[in-house]
Short mmCIF file of C-alpha atoms in Angstrom, two decimals:
data_model
loop_
_atom_site.label_atom_id
_atom_site.label_comp_id
_atom_site.label_asym_id
_atom_site.label_seq_id
_atom_site.Cartn_x
_atom_site.Cartn_y
_atom_site.Cartn_z
CA MET A 1 109.37 99.77 122.50
CA ARG A 2 105.31 98.70 122.14
CA THR A 3 103.41 102.22 120.00
CA ASN A 4 100.03 100.61 119.95
CA ARG A 5 97.43 101.25 122.19
CA ALA A 6 94.06 99.65 122.37
CA ILE A 7 91.23 102.37 123.66
CA ARG A 8 87.53 100.96 124.67
CA THR A 9 85.13 103.68 124.61
CA PRO A 10 82.33 103.77 126.35
CA GLY A 11 80.44 101.93 123.95
CA GLY A 12 82.41 98.55 124.35
CA LEU A 13 84.22 99.50 121.05
CA SER A 14 88.04 99.12 120.86
CA VAL A 15 90.18 101.45 119.14
CA ARG A 16 93.78 100.45 118.33
CA LEU A 17 96.22 103.83 118.83
CA ASP A 18 99.50 104.42 117.54
CA VAL A 19 100.64 106.43 119.95
CA ARG A 20 104.49 107.04 117.47
CA ALA A 21 101.87 108.12 114.65
CA ALA A 22 100.16 109.93 116.96
CA VAL A 23 102.90 112.17 118.45
CA VAL A 24 104.58 112.57 114.84
CA VAL A 25 100.93 114.62 113.65
CA ALA A 26 100.85 116.51 116.78
CA LEU A 27 104.64 117.54 115.84
CA ILE A 28 103.79 118.41 112.10
CA LEU A 29 100.97 120.47 113.19
CA LEU A 30 103.10 122.32 115.33
CA ALA A 31 105.24 122.74 112.78
CA ALA A 32 103.06 124.09 110.36
CA LEU A 33 101.47 126.55 113.11
CA ILE A 34 105.07 127.64 114.08
CA ALA A 35 105.85 128.24 110.34
CA SER A 36 102.19 130.12 109.58
CA VAL A 37 102.93 132.58 111.91
CA VAL A 38 105.92 133.76 111.01
CA LEU A 39 105.17 133.57 107.27
CA ILE A 40 102.58 136.11 108.43
CA GLY A 41 104.65 138.06 109.74
CA THR A 42 107.18 138.07 106.74
CA GLY A 43 107.21 140.32 104.42
CA ASP A 44 107.63 144.05 103.73
CA PHE A 45 105.77 145.41 106.27
CA PRO A 46 107.38 142.54 109.03
CA ILE A 47 105.08 141.83 112.05
CA PRO A 48 106.22 140.05 115.25
CA ALA A 49 105.32 136.63 115.89
CA GLY A 50 103.34 138.09 119.36
CA ASP A 51 102.13 140.98 117.37
CA VAL A 52 100.23 138.31 114.40
CA LEU A 53 99.23 135.83 117.30
CA LYS A 54 97.14 138.99 118.90
CA THR A 55 96.17 140.30 115.92
CA LEU A 56 94.50 136.81 115.07
CA LEU A 57 93.30 137.05 118.13
CA GLY A 58 91.47 140.58 117.42
CA ASN A 59 93.79 142.64 119.45
CA GLY A 60 95.70 143.73 116.55
CA ASN A 61 95.93 147.68 115.33
CA ALA A 62 93.67 149.09 111.97
CA GLY A 63 97.15 148.46 109.80
CA GLN A 64 98.06 144.80 111.80
CA GLU A 65 94.50 143.57 111.01
CA PHE A 66 94.29 144.46 107.56
CA ILE A 67 97.60 143.10 106.58
CA VAL A 68 97.11 139.65 108.54
CA ASN A 69 93.49 139.21 107.60
CA GLU A 70 93.13 140.46 104.33
CA LEU A 71 96.72 139.80 103.00
CA ARG A 72 98.40 137.52 104.57
CA LEU A 73 95.87 134.95 106.52
CA PRO A 74 94.37 133.79 103.30
CA ARG A 75 97.59 133.27 101.44
CA VAL A 76 98.37 130.93 104.53
CA LEU A 77 95.43 129.44 104.54
CA VAL A 78 95.45 128.34 100.85
CA GLY A 79 99.22 126.98 101.77
CA LEU A 80 98.21 124.79 103.93
CA LEU A 81 94.86 123.61 102.35
CA VAL A 82 96.99 122.97 98.84
CA GLY A 83 99.76 121.52 100.77
CA ALA A 84 97.01 119.25 102.50
CA SER A 85 95.22 118.51 99.49
CA LEU A 86 98.59 117.06 97.61
CA GLY A 87 99.53 115.27 100.32
CA LEU A 88 96.37 113.33 101.11
CA GLY A 89 95.96 112.87 97.42
CA GLY A 90 99.80 111.80 96.76
CA ALA A 91 99.06 109.02 99.70
CA LEU A 92 96.04 107.97 97.85
CA PHE A 93 97.95 107.86 94.63
CA GLN A 94 101.01 105.91 96.02
CA ALA A 95 98.84 103.00 98.33
CA VAL A 96 96.39 102.54 95.50
CA SER A 97 99.31 101.91 93.14
CA ARG A 98 101.56 100.32 95.71
CA ASN A 99 104.25 102.68 94.30
CA PRO A 100 106.21 105.15 96.25
CA LEU A 101 106.65 107.29 92.54
CA GLY A 102 102.68 107.16 92.09
CA SER A 103 102.44 110.91 92.66
CA PRO A 104 99.92 113.36 90.27
CA ASP A 105 103.53 114.56 89.32
CA VAL A 106 104.29 111.23 87.59
CA LEU A 107 100.52 110.34 86.42
CA GLY A 108 100.06 113.25 84.83
CA LEU A 109 97.63 115.13 86.50
CA SER A 110 99.02 118.12 87.18
CA GLN A 111 100.06 118.24 83.68
CA GLY A 112 96.02 118.09 82.79
CA ALA A 113 95.44 120.87 84.74
CA THR A 114 98.21 122.95 83.36
CA ALA A 115 96.52 122.03 79.83
CA GLY A 116 92.80 123.28 81.07
CA ALA A 117 94.61 126.61 82.31
CA LEU A 118 96.28 127.27 78.99
CA THR A 119 93.87 126.32 77.08
CA VAL A 120 92.21 128.64 78.74
CA ILE A 121 94.80 131.34 78.75
CA VAL A 122 95.97 130.80 75.07
CA LEU A 123 92.34 130.09 73.43
CA PHE A 124 89.91 132.26 75.20
CA SER A 125 92.13 135.15 76.93
CA GLY A 126 89.99 134.28 80.21
CA SER A 127 90.37 135.80 83.76
CA ALA A 128 91.55 134.36 86.71
CA SER A 129 88.54 132.61 87.44
CA GLN A 130 88.35 131.09 84.29
CA VAL A 131 91.74 129.50 84.31
CA THR A 132 90.72 128.23 87.88
CA LEU A 133 87.88 126.21 86.55
CA GLY A 134 89.96 125.39 83.11
CA ALA A 135 92.64 124.00 84.84
CA LEU A 136 89.74 121.95 87.72
CA VAL A 137 88.21 120.44 84.28
CA GLY A 138 91.68 119.70 82.91
CA GLY A 139 92.95 117.74 85.80
CA LEU A 140 89.32 116.04 86.11
CA VAL A 141 89.21 114.98 82.24
CA THR A 142 92.93 113.72 82.76
CA GLY A 143 92.75 111.87 85.91
CA LEU A 144 89.23 109.91 83.71
CA ALA A 145 91.26 109.19 80.89
CA ILE A 146 94.23 107.87 82.88
CA TYR A 147 91.00 105.83 84.98
CA LEU A 148 89.51 104.34 81.38
CA LEU A 149 92.68 103.69 80.47
CA ALA A 150 94.14 101.67 82.51
CA TRP A 151 91.06 99.35 83.45
CA LYS A 152 91.06 95.76 82.37
CA GLN A 153 88.93 94.04 84.61
CA GLY A 154 89.96 96.33 87.34
CA VAL A 155 92.48 99.00 88.16
CA HIS A 156 96.04 97.79 89.04
CA GLY A 157 98.50 99.47 90.40
CA TYR A 158 101.51 99.46 87.73
CA ARG A 159 99.37 99.58 85.08
CA LEU A 160 98.13 103.04 86.20
CA VAL A 161 101.09 104.05 86.75
CA LEU A 162 102.75 103.16 83.08
CA VAL A 163 99.53 104.69 81.34
CA GLY A 164 99.70 107.72 83.66
CA ILE A 165 103.56 108.06 82.57
CA GLY A 166 101.76 107.68 79.06
CA VAL A 167 99.47 110.36 79.38
CA SER A 168 101.93 112.52 81.09
CA ALA A 169 104.03 112.70 78.01
CA ILE A 170 100.93 113.52 75.87
CA VAL A 171 99.69 116.16 77.62
CA THR A 172 103.10 117.74 78.52
CA ALA A 173 103.69 117.91 74.03
CA VAL A 174 99.98 119.89 74.40
CA ASN A 175 101.20 122.25 76.86
CA GLY A 176 104.34 123.09 74.67
CA TYR A 177 102.46 123.40 71.67
CA LEU A 178 99.96 125.82 73.51
CA LEU A 179 102.37 128.10 74.42
CA THR A 180 103.53 128.26 70.51
CA ARG A 181 100.17 129.32 69.83
CA SER A 182 100.55 131.74 72.38
CA THR A 183 101.37 135.84 72.63
CA ILE A 184 104.29 136.92 74.49
CA THR A 185 102.02 138.65 77.00
CA GLU A 186 100.29 135.32 77.15
CA ALA A 187 102.78 133.01 77.65
CA ALA A 188 104.29 135.49 79.87
CA GLN A 189 101.02 134.47 82.04
CA ALA A 190 101.07 131.12 81.26
CA VAL A 191 104.53 130.72 82.84
CA VAL A 192 103.90 132.32 86.01
CA TRP A 193 101.00 129.80 86.13
CA MET A 194 102.73 126.90 85.39
CA THR A 195 105.76 127.58 87.85
CA GLY A 196 103.19 127.20 91.50
CA SER A 197 102.47 130.40 93.33
CA LEU A 198 100.97 131.80 96.49
CA SER A 199 101.28 135.52 95.15
CA GLY A 200 98.21 137.30 95.40
CA ARG A 201 96.17 134.34 96.87
CA ASP A 202 92.98 135.74 99.06
CA TRP A 203 89.68 134.50 100.60
CA THR A 204 88.23 133.40 97.34
CA GLN A 205 90.84 130.61 96.76
CA VAL A 206 90.21 129.55 100.45
CA TRP A 207 86.34 128.95 100.82
CA PRO A 208 85.77 126.60 97.98
CA LEU A 209 89.46 124.59 98.84
CA LEU A 210 88.19 125.22 102.42
CA TRP A 211 84.62 123.32 101.61
CA LEU A 212 86.63 120.55 99.84
CA CYS A 213 88.66 119.39 102.25
CA ALA A 214 85.68 119.42 104.67
CA VAL A 215 83.81 116.81 102.06
CA LEU A 216 86.61 114.71 101.21
CA VAL A 217 88.82 114.42 103.83
CA PRO A 218 86.33 112.46 106.15
CA LEU A 219 84.95 110.51 103.20
CA VAL A 220 88.50 109.78 102.87
CA LEU A 221 89.72 108.20 106.30
CA ALA A 222 86.14 106.49 106.57
CA ASN A 223 87.54 104.14 103.79
CA ALA A 224 91.28 104.06 104.89
CA ARG A 225 90.24 100.40 106.66
CA GLY A 226 89.30 99.19 103.46
CA LEU A 227 92.86 100.97 101.83
CA ARG A 228 94.82 99.40 103.97
CA MET A 229 93.67 95.70 103.77
CA MET A 230 93.70 96.47 99.86
CA GLU A 231 97.69 96.10 100.10
CA MET A 232 97.56 92.75 100.77
CA GLY A 233 96.15 91.90 97.67
CA ASP A 234 93.00 92.39 95.95
CA ASP A 235 92.05 88.81 96.40
CA VAL A 236 93.08 88.72 99.96
CA SER A 237 90.84 92.19 100.86
CA ASN A 238 87.37 90.59 98.70
CA ALA A 239 87.80 88.04 101.11
CA LEU A 240 87.69 90.09 103.83
CA GLY A 241 84.59 92.06 102.76
CA VAL A 242 86.02 95.27 101.04
CA ARG A 243 84.66 95.69 97.92
CA VAL A 244 87.64 96.64 96.13
CA GLU A 245 86.62 98.51 93.03
CA ARG A 246 84.35 100.09 94.75
CA VAL A 247 86.77 101.40 97.54
CA ARG A 248 89.38 102.10 94.21
CA LEU A 249 87.55 104.24 92.29
CA LEU A 250 85.96 106.75 95.23
CA LEU A 251 89.28 106.89 96.65
CA LEU A 252 91.25 107.39 93.29
CA VAL A 253 87.95 109.80 92.56
CA ALA A 254 89.09 112.08 96.00
CA ALA A 255 92.79 112.37 95.36
CA VAL A 256 92.01 113.47 91.07
CA LEU A 257 89.36 116.06 93.25
CA LEU A 258 91.95 116.91 95.72
CA THR A 259 95.03 117.14 93.32
CA ALA A 260 92.83 119.08 90.62
CA ALA A 261 91.51 121.96 92.92
CA ALA A 262 95.15 122.27 94.65
CA THR A 263 96.50 122.93 91.56
CA ALA A 264 93.68 125.28 90.27
CA ALA A 265 94.23 127.46 93.44
CA ALA A 266 98.30 127.68 93.05
CA GLY A 267 99.29 126.12 90.15
CA PRO A 268 101.39 123.06 89.56
CA VAL A 269 103.17 123.15 92.80
CA SER A 270 105.53 120.05 92.26
CA PHE A 271 106.69 117.19 94.21
CA VAL A 272 104.67 118.02 97.63
CA ALA A 273 102.23 115.06 96.60
CA LEU A 274 105.23 112.74 95.83
CA THR A 275 107.52 113.35 99.16
CA ALA A 276 104.72 114.00 101.86
CA PRO A 277 103.58 110.81 101.85
CA GLN A 278 107.20 109.17 101.79
CA LEU A 279 108.23 111.66 104.98
CA ALA A 280 105.14 110.80 106.85
CA ARG A 281 105.53 106.96 106.38
CA ARG A 282 109.96 107.43 107.67
CA LEU A 283 108.75 109.64 110.45
CA THR A 284 105.71 107.32 111.92
CA ARG A 285 107.45 103.88 110.57
CA SER A 286 103.85 102.77 109.96
CA PRO A 287 102.56 100.94 107.82
CA GLY A 288 99.64 101.40 105.59
CA PRO A 289 98.87 104.78 103.62
CA ASN A 290 99.77 106.70 106.31
CA LEU A 291 96.53 108.99 105.09
CA LEU A 292 95.98 111.83 108.39
CA PRO A 293 100.66 112.07 108.67
CA SER A 294 100.31 112.50 104.89
CA LEU A 295 98.09 115.58 104.98
CA CYS A 296 99.80 117.25 107.41
CA MET A 297 103.24 116.59 106.34
CA GLY A 298 101.63 118.29 102.81
CA ALA A 299 100.41 121.26 104.65
CA THR A 300 103.83 122.05 106.68
CA LEU A 301 106.00 121.58 103.49
CA LEU A 302 103.96 123.97 101.54
CA VAL A 303 103.80 126.40 103.93
CA THR A 304 107.66 125.82 105.14
CA ALA A 305 108.66 126.35 101.60
CA ASP A 306 106.93 129.45 101.17
CA LEU A 307 108.97 130.95 104.49
CA VAL A 308 112.10 130.12 103.00
CA SER A 309 111.33 131.50 99.47
CA GLN A 310 110.15 134.78 101.19
CA LYS A 311 112.84 134.96 103.73
CA VAL A 312 115.93 133.96 101.60
CA PHE A 313 114.75 136.00 98.25
CA GLY A 314 112.65 138.55 99.36
CA ALA A 315 108.76 138.87 99.09
CA ASP A 316 107.30 137.37 96.47
CA GLN A 317 110.62 137.19 94.54
CA LEU A 318 110.51 133.26 94.09
CA PRO A 319 107.37 131.34 93.51
CA VAL A 320 106.61 128.73 96.08
CA GLY A 321 106.74 125.79 93.18
CA VAL A 322 110.58 126.91 92.36
CA VAL A 323 111.67 125.47 96.44
CA THR A 324 109.25 122.62 96.38
CA GLY A 325 110.63 121.69 92.79
CA VAL A 326 114.31 121.81 93.92
CA LEU A 327 113.91 119.86 97.66
CA GLY A 328 111.46 117.28 95.53
CA GLY A 329 113.95 116.79 92.87
CA VAL A 330 116.82 116.04 95.28
CA TYR A 331 114.57 113.99 97.23
CA LEU A 332 113.18 112.12 93.74
CA LEU A 333 116.81 111.33 92.96
CA TRP A 334 117.63 109.65 96.44
CA LEU A 335 114.83 107.77 96.17
CA LEU A 336 114.97 106.20 92.96
CA VAL A 337 118.44 105.82 94.33
CA THR A 338 117.51 104.23 97.59
CA GLU A 339 114.68 101.20 95.58
CA ARG A 340 117.35 100.53 93.18
CA ARG A 341 119.92 99.38 95.76
CA ALA A 342 117.38 97.41 97.32
CA GLY A 343 116.48 95.80 94.35
CA ARG A 344 112.75 97.63 94.04
CA ILE A 345 113.57 98.73 90.44
#
């Protein structure tokens, strides 16, 4: 079955359209929309999906507008943006490293953001906004350290993964030390943040993530062609006119920013960045980085996991990071078994 079609624009430019990938993206977005509407209506004061839609369109009563627009909609939007950022960031790391295990969870970026947050909590007793800033700085510093340590006439996939695993081990030890220095109250606050949760998120977390995605997502998608060529190898890419190191550095910076911002907004939500690109690739059956499907899959995974946690355990009884951690851990074991059987590890 042919899934690729060439579409000619009025200016004579030919654009290739992967029909299967487009259908998959549309279905994933539909699933994200349905999960979001149901999630907004879920809680101590349940609201039917029809009333949620009416309220979002401005036709709800005063009580519903307050619950939907002020309490639940920001939380869902943060979930969508965090999931999209992690899905896209994971796809970029896996494409650059050419390794299905090359995700922020494995490379140590999430642990670096956690170290920044713990430093603010334990050493400075910082506020929520200061903790967010500390997590962002910690993720960026860790990403820079990994890049510099992995550099040797360029950054190559397996070296990036190995350096990331080493940095992750070091930062995890630092995080453990910081927890031993904390008081009971600080430790409780730190553990809640480290689990990864969407509870209590409001519009102050929505706008920074939205602006960041509005800038970085088009930038990343504009370089998707160069990233696809880089999968054929640096020599071939250079011969085709791709400035490999420039594109690689740009996309790595974008991936670090997306991951650090997502972690700062919701804590280190586990395994979304690892599983979303792999699930997107299996659904589209398309070679290449699958950036847009991974972005959509990450958003859908996170809001669906939050919906499952609230439906099964009650509102805010189980942080979403626990659900994604369990599901992602099972998927990681399955991926390792599959890769071993295929003789790739």
